[in-house]
Amino acid sequence: MTKVLYPGSFDPITKGHMNIIEQASDLFDEVVVTVMQNPSKKEGMFTLEERMEIIKELYHRMNNIKVIAATGAAVDVAMLNECKAIIRGLRSLSDYDYEVQLQQINKEISNNKVNTVCLFADKEYQFVSSSMVKEVFKLDKDISNYVDPVVQNQMIKKRDEVYGRS
Ligand code: ADP
């Protein structure tokens, strides 16, 4: 059985992320979507727990997609969960440079136990990012092309909580 880990901040999960998750679930026996706490990123829109709950809601009917939250290094989480590879989504050449270094470090840390597999989102989602979605949302523009309705509703709920219902 080939299990893979798909780590990210998912703040929030976008249709770009979902496209990668669905491709990975077609290719491998199990995908462990891992919501990571990134200490170098400032406090985001959703807490770690909230981000995980949103993804669980999206995939609760999918038997081979598991959702967990973790801190620390993705490669350690992969070894702990017996994942043979880390899935990364590639968007641009600038992503590539970073990913080449990361996969090498992860191979070294894991003694060649954890490989990296890069996937590409379908063209309509290739440039979608969580930060772009948050910016567009702040401007009160439609984000339905970039996130699932479940995510959009949670974003509206969060805005109402923060600014109070009008
Ligand atoms: P972001 O970089 O948007 O903050 P994450 O840290 O949550 O997102 O990203 C997790 C992984 O998903 C990374 O490998 C990232 O490159 C990939 N990814 C994010 N958005 C897309 C997309 N639209 N197409 C392909 N890969 C993506």
Short mmCIF file of C-alpha atoms and ligand atoms in Angstrom, two decimals:
data_model
loop_
_atom_site.label_atom_id
_atom_site.label_comp_id
_atom_site.label_asym_id
_atom_site.label_seq_id
_atom_site.Cartn_x
_atom_site.Cartn_y
_atom_site.Cartn_z
CA MET A 1 0.00 0.00 0.00
CA THR A 2 1.43 3.40 -0.99
CA LYS A 3 0.62 6.16 1.41
CA VAL A 4 1.64 9.77 0.70
CA LEU A 5 1.62 12.97 2.74
CA TYR A 6 0.35 16.28 1.37
CA PRO A 7 1.48 19.05 3.75
CA GLY A 8 0.52 22.72 3.60
CA SER A 9 -0.87 25.63 5.56
CA PHE A 10 -4.24 25.45 3.78
CA ASP A 11 -5.30 28.85 5.16
CA PRO A 12 -7.76 28.30 3.58
CA ILE A 13 -7.78 25.26 1.29
CA THR A 14 -8.30 26.39 -2.34
CA LYS A 15 -9.49 24.64 -5.48
CA GLY A 16 -5.78 24.48 -6.44
CA HIS A 17 -5.04 22.40 -3.33
CA MET A 18 -8.17 20.30 -3.91
CA ASN A 19 -7.13 19.58 -7.48
CA ILE A 20 -3.75 18.29 -6.23
CA ILE A 21 -5.41 16.19 -3.47
CA GLU A 22 -7.79 14.59 -5.95
CA GLN A 23 -5.00 13.76 -8.41
CA ALA A 24 -2.96 12.23 -5.57
CA SER A 25 -5.91 10.16 -4.36
CA ASP A 26 -6.26 8.73 -7.89
CA LEU A 27 -2.57 7.84 -8.03
CA PHE A 28 -1.94 6.49 -4.54
CA ASP A 29 -3.71 4.22 -2.07
CA GLU A 30 -3.98 6.83 0.68
CA VAL A 31 -3.36 10.57 0.93
CA VAL A 32 -2.71 12.07 4.35
CA VAL A 33 -3.55 15.77 4.04
CA THR A 34 -1.53 17.45 6.80
CA VAL A 35 -2.35 20.91 8.02
CA MET A 36 0.95 22.31 9.21
CA GLN A 37 1.59 25.04 11.73
CA ASN A 38 4.24 27.22 10.13
CA PRO A 39 5.88 29.27 12.91
CA SER A 40 7.41 31.68 10.40
CA LYS A 41 4.02 32.64 8.93
CA LYS A 42 2.10 35.19 10.94
CA GLU A 43 -1.31 34.30 12.42
CA GLY A 44 -3.57 33.50 9.50
CA MET A 45 -7.30 33.64 8.93
CA PHE A 46 -8.18 30.25 10.47
CA THR A 47 -6.68 28.35 13.41
CA LEU A 48 -4.97 25.01 12.78
CA GLU A 49 -8.04 23.21 14.16
CA GLU A 50 -10.46 25.18 11.97
CA ARG A 51 -8.40 24.54 8.82
CA MET A 52 -8.39 20.83 9.59
CA GLU A 53 -12.16 20.72 10.25
CA ILE A 54 -12.90 22.46 6.93
CA ILE A 55 -10.83 19.89 4.99
CA LYS A 56 -12.43 17.02 6.92
CA GLU A 57 -15.85 18.32 5.96
CA LEU A 58 -14.83 18.45 2.29
CA TYR A 59 -13.50 14.89 2.21
CA HIS A 60 -15.49 12.95 4.80
CA ARG A 61 -16.92 10.73 2.06
CA MET A 62 -13.51 9.89 0.56
CA ASN A 63 -12.15 6.70 2.09
CA ASN A 64 -8.56 7.18 0.99
CA ILE A 65 -8.16 10.81 2.09
CA LYS A 66 -7.20 11.29 5.74
CA VAL A 67 -6.79 14.71 7.37
CA ILE A 68 -4.44 15.44 10.28
CA ALA A 69 -2.77 18.49 11.82
CA ALA A 70 0.90 18.64 12.77
CA THR A 71 3.75 20.89 13.80
CA GLY A 72 7.45 20.54 13.03
CA ALA A 73 8.95 19.09 9.88
CA ALA A 74 6.75 17.46 7.24
CA VAL A 75 9.41 14.79 6.65
CA ASP A 76 9.14 13.66 10.30
CA VAL A 77 5.34 13.53 10.02
CA ALA A 78 5.73 11.47 6.83
CA MET A 79 8.02 8.93 8.55
CA LEU A 80 5.74 8.73 11.59
CA ASN A 81 2.75 7.98 9.36
CA GLU A 82 4.66 5.56 7.12
CA CYS A 83 4.25 7.73 4.03
CA LYS A 84 6.64 6.92 1.20
CA ALA A 85 6.46 10.34 -0.37
CA ILE A 86 5.57 13.97 0.19
CA ILE A 87 3.29 15.48 -2.45
CA ARG A 88 4.04 19.04 -3.53
CA GLY A 89 2.10 21.16 -5.97
CA LEU A 90 4.16 23.13 -8.46
CA ARG A 91 2.90 26.48 -9.70
CA SER A 92 5.87 28.30 -11.13
CA LEU A 93 9.59 28.21 -11.77
CA SER A 94 10.14 30.02 -8.49
CA ASP A 95 8.35 27.16 -6.66
CA TYR A 96 10.69 24.74 -8.46
CA ASP A 97 13.95 26.17 -7.09
CA TYR A 98 12.72 25.86 -3.53
CA GLU A 99 11.25 22.38 -4.04
CA VAL A 100 14.50 21.00 -5.47
CA GLN A 101 16.34 21.99 -2.29
CA LEU A 102 13.56 20.76 -0.01
CA GLN A 103 13.30 17.30 -1.58
CA GLN A 104 17.06 16.83 -1.23
CA ILE A 105 17.04 17.80 2.43
CA ASN A 106 14.05 15.56 3.09
CA LYS A 107 15.80 12.59 1.45
CA GLU A 108 18.86 13.18 3.61
CA ILE A 109 16.92 13.59 6.84
CA SER A 110 14.88 10.47 6.18
CA ASN A 111 17.77 8.31 4.95
CA ASN A 112 16.09 7.97 1.56
CA LYS A 113 12.86 6.73 3.13
CA VAL A 114 10.78 9.75 2.05
CA ASN A 115 10.73 10.80 -1.59
CA THR A 116 8.95 13.82 -3.12
CA VAL A 117 6.36 13.75 -5.89
CA CYS A 118 5.46 17.01 -7.63
CA LEU A 119 2.06 17.40 -9.25
CA PHE A 120 0.59 20.21 -11.34
CA ALA A 121 -2.87 21.63 -10.86
CA ASP A 122 -5.15 21.79 -13.91
CA LYS A 123 -4.66 25.05 -15.77
CA GLU A 124 -7.68 26.87 -14.34
CA TYR A 125 -6.33 26.41 -10.80
CA GLN A 126 -2.63 26.78 -11.43
CA PHE A 127 -2.34 30.32 -10.12
CA VAL A 128 -4.80 30.10 -7.26
CA SER A 129 -3.22 30.67 -3.83
CA SER A 130 -4.61 31.05 -0.33
CA SER A 131 -3.16 34.54 -0.02
CA MET A 132 -4.75 35.62 -3.32
CA VAL A 133 -8.13 34.25 -2.20
CA LYS A 134 -7.90 36.19 1.08
CA GLU A 135 -7.01 39.41 -0.74
CA VAL A 136 -9.91 39.08 -3.21
CA PHE A 137 -12.29 38.24 -0.35
CA LYS A 138 -11.20 41.34 1.60
CA LEU A 139 -12.14 43.42 -1.43
CA ASP A 140 -15.64 41.92 -1.29
CA LYS A 141 -15.23 40.22 -4.66
CA ASP A 142 -16.53 36.81 -5.70
CA ILE A 143 -14.19 33.93 -4.74
CA SER A 144 -16.42 31.05 -5.87
CA ASN A 145 -14.06 30.15 -8.74
CA TYR A 146 -11.21 29.65 -6.28
CA VAL A 147 -12.70 27.90 -3.24
CA ASP A 148 -15.42 25.34 -2.50
CA PRO A 149 -18.75 26.75 -1.14
CA VAL A 150 -17.96 25.08 2.22
CA VAL A 151 -14.80 27.22 2.45
CA GLN A 152 -16.55 30.36 1.25
CA ASN A 153 -19.23 29.98 3.96
CA GLN A 154 -16.60 29.53 6.66
CA MET A 155 -14.81 32.67 5.45
CA ILE A 156 -18.05 34.66 5.63
CA LYS A 157 -18.72 33.26 9.12
CA LYS A 158 -15.22 34.25 10.24
CA ARG A 159 -15.64 37.78 8.87
CA ASP A 160 -18.96 38.12 10.71
CA GLU A 161 -17.33 36.92 13.94
CA VAL A 162 -14.47 39.38 13.64
CA TYR A 163 -16.44 42.44 12.51
CA GLY A 164 -19.83 41.59 14.04
CA ARG A 165 -22.93 40.89 11.99
CA SER A 166 -24.43 43.90 10.23
P1 ADP B 1 0.24 28.48 -0.19
O1 ADP B 1 1.59 28.30 -0.83
O2 ADP B 1 -0.84 28.91 -1.15
O3 ADP B 1 0.22 29.17 1.13
P2 ADP B 1 0.27 25.92 1.09
O4 ADP B 1 1.47 26.16 1.91
O5 ADP B 1 -0.95 25.54 1.82
O6 ADP B 1 -0.22 27.06 0.14
O7 ADP B 1 0.62 24.89 -0.07
C1 ADP B 1 0.74 23.51 0.08
C2 ADP B 1 1.23 22.91 -1.21
O8 ADP B 1 0.24 23.09 -2.24
C3 ADP B 1 2.51 23.48 -1.80
O9 ADP B 1 3.22 22.42 -2.40
C4 ADP B 1 2.02 24.46 -2.83
O10 ADP B 1 2.96 24.69 -3.84
C5 ADP B 1 0.82 23.69 -3.37
N1 ADP B 1 -0.18 24.54 -4.01
C6 ADP B 1 -0.90 25.54 -3.47
N2 ADP B 1 -1.72 26.09 -4.39
C7 ADP B 1 -1.51 25.42 -5.55
C8 ADP B 1 -2.03 25.52 -6.90
N3 ADP B 1 -2.93 26.43 -7.21
N4 ADP B 1 -1.55 24.67 -7.83
C9 ADP B 1 -0.62 23.74 -7.51
N5 ADP B 1 -0.10 23.61 -6.29
C10 ADP B 1 -0.52 24.41 -5.32
#
